[in-house]
GROMACS .gro file of C-alpha atoms in nm:
model
  267
    1MET     CA    1  -4.457  -8.167  -0.851
    2ARG     CA    2  -4.199  -8.433  -0.942
    3ASN     CA    3  -4.390  -8.578  -1.223
    4ILE     CA    4  -4.473  -8.193  -1.303
    5ILE     CA    5  -4.107  -8.219  -1.371
    6VAL     CA    6  -4.044  -8.547  -1.589
    7ARG     CA    7  -4.323  -8.442  -1.839
    8SER     CA    8  -4.192  -8.068  -1.859
    9ILE     CA    9  -3.831  -8.227  -1.965
   10SER     CA   10  -3.976  -8.489  -2.099
   11GLY     CA   11  -4.169  -8.279  -2.359
   12LEU     CA   12  -3.916  -8.015  -2.432
   13VAL     CA   13  -3.625  -8.337  -2.507
   14TYR     CA   14  -3.913  -8.432  -2.776
   15ALA     CA   15  -3.934  -8.072  -2.959
   16ILE     CA   16  -3.578  -7.963  -2.915
   17ILE     CA   17  -3.536  -8.274  -3.177
   18PHE     CA   18  -3.896  -8.283  -3.368
   19ILE     CA   19  -3.803  -7.962  -3.493
   20ALA     CA   20  -3.398  -7.992  -3.525
   21ALA     CA   21  -3.475  -8.256  -3.755
   22ILE     CA   22  -3.733  -8.092  -3.891
   23LEU     CA   23  -3.495  -7.732  -3.920
   24PHE     CA   24  -3.185  -7.905  -4.045
   25SER     CA   25  -3.265  -8.130  -4.379
   26ALA     CA   26  -3.542  -8.250  -4.557
   27GLU     CA   27  -3.309  -8.604  -4.488
   28SER     CA   28  -3.349  -8.558  -4.159
   29TYR     CA   29  -3.676  -8.444  -4.135
   30ILE     CA   30  -3.797  -8.778  -4.391
   31ALA     CA   31  -3.563  -9.018  -4.113
   32LEU     CA   32  -3.691  -8.921  -3.757
   33ILE     CA   33  -4.069  -8.877  -3.906
   34ALA     CA   34  -3.997  -9.243  -4.053
   35ILE     CA   35  -3.901  -9.339  -3.758
   36PHE     CA   36  -4.176  -9.224  -3.521
   37SER     CA   37  -4.431  -9.400  -3.746
   38THR     CA   38  -4.280  -9.724  -3.713
   39ILE     CA   39  -4.312  -9.656  -3.297
   40CYS     CA   40  -4.664  -9.539  -3.400
   41VAL     CA   41  -4.730  -9.822  -3.601
   42PHE     CA   42  -4.627 -10.079  -3.261
   43GLU     CA   43  -4.810  -9.923  -3.035
   44PHE     CA   44  -5.093  -9.919  -3.262
   45SER     CA   45  -5.037 -10.277  -3.246
   46ARG     CA   46  -5.068 -10.331  -2.931
   47ILE     CA   47  -5.389 -10.141  -2.890
   48LEU     CA   48  -5.492 -10.348  -3.141
   49GLN     CA   49  -5.377 -10.670  -3.023
   50LEU     CA   50  -5.257 -10.698  -3.350
   51LYS     CA   51  -4.898 -10.953  -3.372
   52ASN     CA   52  -4.850 -10.901  -3.688
   53ILE     CA   53  -4.578 -10.778  -3.973
   54LEU     CA   54  -4.741 -10.646  -4.256
   55PRO     CA   55  -4.791 -10.303  -4.103
   56TYR     CA   56  -4.430 -10.255  -4.102
   57LEU     CA   57  -4.413 -10.396  -4.495
   58ILE     CA   58  -4.664 -10.214  -4.597
   59LEU     CA   59  -4.552  -9.830  -4.345
   60ALA     CA   60  -4.169  -9.928  -4.555
   61LEU     CA   61  -4.337  -9.932  -4.915
   62PHE     CA   62  -4.518  -9.602  -4.866
   63ILE     CA   63  -4.221  -9.420  -4.667
   64TYR     CA   64  -4.030  -9.523  -4.992
   65ALA     CA   65  -4.281  -9.428  -5.231
   66SER     CA   66  -4.316  -9.079  -5.044
   67VAL     CA   67  -3.924  -8.976  -5.168
   68VAL     CA   68  -3.977  -9.128  -5.525
   69LYS     CA   69  -4.099  -9.024  -5.807
   70ILE     CA   70  -4.433  -9.162  -5.855
   71PRO     CA   71  -4.710  -9.070  -6.104
   72SER     CA   72  -4.973  -8.813  -5.994
   73ASP     CA   73  -5.284  -8.949  -6.086
   74PHE     CA   74  -5.204  -9.274  -5.810
   75ASN     CA   75  -5.115  -8.979  -5.545
   76GLY     CA   76  -5.472  -8.822  -5.650
   77PHE     CA   77  -5.627  -9.155  -5.572
   78LEU     CA   78  -5.406  -9.191  -5.255
   79ILE     CA   79  -5.533  -8.850  -5.134
   80GLY     CA   80  -5.854  -8.968  -5.209
   81PHE     CA   81  -5.861  -9.288  -5.004
   82SER     CA   82  -5.742  -9.095  -4.750
   83PHE     CA   83  -5.978  -8.855  -4.676
   84ALA     CA   84  -6.236  -9.087  -4.712
   85SER     CA   85  -6.150  -9.298  -4.509
   86LEU     CA   86  -6.073  -9.121  -4.224
   87LEU     CA   87  -6.432  -8.978  -4.304
   88GLY     CA   88  -6.515  -9.330  -4.218
   89LEU     CA   89  -6.316  -9.330  -3.834
   90LEU     CA   90  -6.522  -8.986  -3.812
   91TYR     CA   91  -6.864  -9.142  -3.892
   92TYR     CA   92  -6.761  -9.402  -3.657
   93LEU     CA   93  -6.645  -9.153  -3.328
   94ILE     CA   94  -6.971  -8.916  -3.421
   95SER     CA   95  -7.244  -9.192  -3.446
   96THR     CA   96  -7.055  -9.379  -3.143
   97LYS     CA   97  -7.055  -9.718  -3.348
   98VAL     CA   98  -6.773 -10.004  -3.214
   99ILE     CA   99  -6.459  -9.966  -3.431
  100LYS     CA  100  -6.497 -10.346  -3.553
  101THR     CA  101  -6.123 -10.480  -3.487
  102ASN     CA  102  -6.266 -10.880  -3.514
  103ASN     CA  103  -5.998 -11.028  -3.743
  104SER     CA  104  -5.651 -10.943  -3.846
  105LEU     CA  105  -5.715 -10.812  -4.216
  106GLN     CA  106  -5.944 -10.591  -3.963
  107LYS     CA  107  -5.683 -10.462  -3.818
  108ILE     CA  108  -5.406 -10.426  -4.116
  109PHE     CA  109  -5.645 -10.210  -4.277
  110LEU     CA  110  -5.687  -9.930  -3.941
  111HIS     CA  111  -5.346  -9.913  -3.995
  112LEU     CA  112  -5.321  -9.818  -4.341
  113ILE     CA  113  -5.638  -9.605  -4.316
  114TYR     CA  114  -5.465  -9.424  -3.971
  115LEU     CA  115  -5.144  -9.446  -3.958
  116ILE     CA  116  -4.990  -9.509  -4.240
  117LEU     CA  117  -5.122  -9.304  -4.543
  118PRO     CA  118  -5.165  -9.032  -4.280
  119PHE     CA  119  -4.798  -9.069  -4.212
  120TYR     CA  120  -4.729  -9.069  -4.650
  121PHE     CA  121  -4.921  -8.787  -4.614
  122LEU     CA  122  -4.708  -8.577  -4.332
  123ILE     CA  123  -4.392  -8.648  -4.505
  124LYS     CA  124  -4.499  -8.506  -4.838
  125LEU     CA  125  -4.647  -8.248  -4.633
  126PRO     CA  126  -4.392  -7.941  -4.637
  127PHE     CA  127  -4.236  -8.022  -5.027
  128ILE     CA  128  -4.415  -7.770  -5.244
  129GLU     CA  129  -4.323  -7.826  -5.599
  130ASN     CA  130  -4.031  -7.976  -5.498
  131THR     CA  131  -3.904  -7.742  -5.278
  132TYR     CA  132  -3.845  -7.809  -4.865
  133HIS     CA  133  -4.042  -7.593  -4.720
  134PRO     CA  134  -3.924  -7.659  -4.283
  135THR     CA  135  -4.164  -7.386  -4.185
  136ILE     CA  136  -4.478  -7.566  -4.305
  137ILE     CA  137  -4.450  -7.758  -4.042
  138ILE     CA  138  -4.329  -7.589  -3.744
  139TYR     CA  139  -4.614  -7.353  -3.879
  140ILE     CA  140  -4.811  -7.613  -3.846
  141ILE     CA  141  -4.699  -7.751  -3.509
  142LEU     CA  142  -4.747  -7.411  -3.335
  143MET     CA  143  -5.093  -7.388  -3.451
  144ILE     CA  144  -5.205  -7.714  -3.304
  145TRP     CA  145  -4.960  -7.639  -2.969
  146THR     CA  146  -5.200  -7.297  -2.934
  147ASN     CA  147  -5.503  -7.476  -3.046
  148ASP     CA  148  -5.393  -7.719  -2.745
  149SER     CA  149  -5.323  -7.523  -2.498
  150PHE     CA  150  -5.615  -7.270  -2.504
  151ALA     CA  151  -5.856  -7.547  -2.587
  152PHE     CA  152  -5.732  -7.678  -2.219
  153ILE     CA  153  -5.723  -7.322  -2.099
  154VAL     CA  154  -6.013  -7.189  -2.204
  155GLY     CA  155  -6.261  -7.589  -2.139
  156LYS     CA  156  -6.092  -7.587  -1.796
  157ASN     CA  157  -6.169  -7.234  -1.701
  158PHE     CA  158  -6.497  -7.207  -1.927
  159GLY     CA  159  -6.640  -7.492  -1.993
  160LYS     CA  160  -6.997  -7.674  -1.943
  161HIS     CA  161  -7.067  -7.874  -2.257
  162LYS     CA  162  -6.904  -8.158  -2.326
  163LEU     CA  163  -6.737  -8.228  -2.643
  164PHE     CA  164  -6.750  -8.599  -2.639
  165GLU     CA  165  -6.835  -8.745  -2.310
  166SER     CA  166  -6.859  -9.155  -2.430
  167VAL     CA  167  -6.466  -9.062  -2.563
  168SER     CA  168  -6.304  -8.803  -2.410
  169PRO     CA  169  -6.494  -8.690  -2.068
  170LYS     CA  170  -6.260  -8.380  -1.996
  171LYS     CA  171  -6.329  -8.222  -2.337
  172THR     CA  172  -6.599  -7.950  -2.388
  173ILE     CA  173  -6.725  -7.766  -2.630
  174GLU     CA  174  -6.615  -7.424  -2.523
  175GLY     CA  175  -6.299  -7.566  -2.495
  176PHE     CA  176  -6.284  -7.623  -2.856
  177ILE     CA  177  -6.399  -7.255  -2.962
  178GLY     CA  178  -6.127  -7.150  -2.794
  179GLY     CA  179  -5.882  -7.325  -2.963
  180LEU     CA  180  -6.049  -7.286  -3.278
  181LEU     CA  181  -6.018  -6.886  -3.186
  182PHE     CA  182  -5.599  -6.921  -3.114
  183ALA     CA  183  -5.509  -7.109  -3.364
  184VAL     CA  184  -5.661  -6.853  -3.630
  185LEU     CA  185  -5.536  -6.557  -3.494
  186ALA     CA  186  -5.181  -6.785  -3.462
  187GLY     CA  187  -5.239  -6.867  -3.877
  188PHE     CA  188  -5.357  -6.493  -3.851
  189LEU     CA  189  -4.997  -6.383  -3.742
  190ILE     CA  190  -4.806  -6.637  -3.941
  191GLY     CA  191  -4.955  -6.518  -4.276
  192LYS     CA  192  -4.871  -6.172  -4.156
  193PHE     CA  193  -4.514  -6.216  -4.047
  194GLY     CA  194  -4.365  -6.591  -4.110
  195GLU     CA  195  -4.194  -6.662  -4.422
  196TYR     CA  196  -4.343  -6.943  -4.613
  197PRO     CA  197  -4.462  -6.998  -5.010
  198ASN     CA  198  -4.526  -6.720  -5.204
  199SER     CA  199  -4.828  -6.859  -5.359
  200PHE     CA  200  -4.965  -6.852  -4.958
  201SER     CA  201  -5.153  -6.536  -4.839
  202ILE     CA  202  -5.308  -6.461  -4.500
  203LEU     CA  203  -5.650  -6.620  -4.627
  204ASN     CA  204  -5.487  -6.919  -4.655
  205TRP     CA  205  -5.287  -6.924  -4.336
  206ILE     CA  206  -5.653  -6.847  -4.147
  207LEU     CA  207  -5.791  -7.128  -4.333
  208ILE     CA  208  -5.521  -7.436  -4.234
  209ALA     CA  209  -5.537  -7.302  -3.926
  210ILE     CA  210  -5.930  -7.402  -3.883
  211ILE     CA  211  -5.794  -7.742  -4.089
  212VAL     CA  212  -5.547  -7.772  -3.769
  213ALA     CA  213  -5.774  -7.686  -3.460
  214VAL     CA  214  -6.066  -7.898  -3.604
  215PHE     CA  215  -5.893  -8.230  -3.771
  216GLY     CA  216  -5.615  -8.218  -3.489
  217SER     CA  217  -5.884  -8.189  -3.276
  218LEU     CA  218  -6.067  -8.459  -3.454
  219GLY     CA  219  -5.757  -8.684  -3.479
  220ASP     CA  220  -5.697  -8.672  -3.098
  221LEU     CA  221  -6.070  -8.764  -3.002
  222VAL     CA  222  -6.039  -9.053  -3.272
  223GLU     CA  223  -5.723  -9.214  -3.130
  224SER     CA  224  -5.921  -9.154  -2.713
  225LYS     CA  225  -6.192  -9.419  -2.937
  226PHE     CA  226  -5.904  -9.679  -2.982
  227LYS     CA  227  -5.831  -9.648  -2.619
  228ARG     CA  228  -6.123  -9.631  -2.515
  229GLN     CA  229  -6.180  -9.968  -2.700
  230ALA     CA  230  -5.935 -10.130  -2.592
  231ASN     CA  231  -5.947 -10.035  -2.288
  232VAL     CA  232  -5.590  -9.872  -2.232
  233LYS     CA  233  -5.504  -9.547  -2.030
  234ASP     CA  234  -5.143  -9.452  -2.319
  235SER     CA  235  -5.076  -9.558  -2.608
  236GLY     CA  236  -4.744  -9.625  -2.480
  237LYS     CA  237  -4.414  -9.518  -2.206
  238ILE     CA  238  -4.219  -9.383  -2.401
  239MET     CA  239  -4.207  -8.998  -2.293
  240PRO     CA  240  -4.241  -8.998  -1.938
  241GLY     CA  241  -4.527  -8.839  -1.825
  242HIS     CA  242  -4.718  -8.794  -2.138
  243GLY     CA  243  -4.680  -9.163  -2.254
  244GLY     CA  244  -4.674  -9.298  -2.583
  245LEU     CA  245  -4.585  -9.144  -2.876
  246LEU     CA  246  -4.937  -9.207  -3.046
  247ASP     CA  247  -5.068  -8.976  -2.749
  248ARG     CA  248  -4.817  -8.703  -2.868
  249LEU     CA  249  -4.853  -8.667  -3.305
  250ASP     CA  250  -5.208  -8.882  -3.313
  251SER     CA  251  -5.413  -8.457  -3.403
  252LEU     CA  252  -5.096  -8.423  -3.629
  253PHE     CA  253  -5.094  -8.666  -3.870
  254PHE     CA  254  -5.473  -8.747  -3.836
  255LEU     CA  255  -5.455  -8.368  -3.966
  256ALA     CA  256  -5.175  -8.425  -4.287
  257PRO     CA  257  -5.411  -8.533  -4.577
  258PHE     CA  258  -5.644  -8.263  -4.544
  259ILE     CA  259  -5.361  -8.017  -4.507
  260TYR     CA  260  -5.210  -8.201  -4.780
  261LEU     CA  261  -5.519  -8.234  -5.051
  262TYR     CA  262  -5.542  -7.809  -4.953
  263LEU     CA  263  -5.141  -7.660  -4.995
  264HIS     CA  264  -5.199  -7.945  -5.328
  265TYR     CA  265  -5.527  -7.870  -5.469
  266ILE     CA  266  -5.707  -7.570  -5.415
  267ILE     CA  267  -5.471  -7.350  -5.298
   0.00000   0.00000   0.00000
């Protein structure tokens, strides 16, 4: 009972800080993501047993790049590189092959493709035609919570077939489908009743919900694979009852490049 109370309070404080920063201003959102990403780099470095300042310097460079004007061609290169790199990590997940972390160079590269580039696109995600739209991030978080909650509920009550048992024994195919369906429902309701840029349609939000459910779930599994390889349960202890910040954000930052690609290059 005490653990549930601690977990609830910790989760509530996290949600209040996150949502308040998103809604207050573009600057507070960027500042919070900069802080969150730094903590995640620290936690990921511990998982990979890397003691090197270079990931923090690279992160600082990309945070700076996210708030200044850079050539669109270079941004296109970054999204293509990030897209291909994350698909590479998914290959290691699906194939059950070990992700190589034999030396510092490989570990730094994993920081770049798994954390730094996704956080870069997470910062840029709510800026449509140079205008900050905080509701975009709020709605994406809402769809993640919907997906996670109903994946747990459906999986617990109806789950029989394991999704990726070697990485996360509790996740089931039934839970994944349940989370996906309710995320799509959330996307439909957001598209019908929410406030968002005029270029967005109900169909856009349904497709965004599918991206959120699919790549958010995969992001959680990729982090579980890193932790299983390192033989650790949680990425950290910053959130009592939840673990580390990386454990809370693994879905959000992993899906960010895919949502950014859809919002800025497809719509």
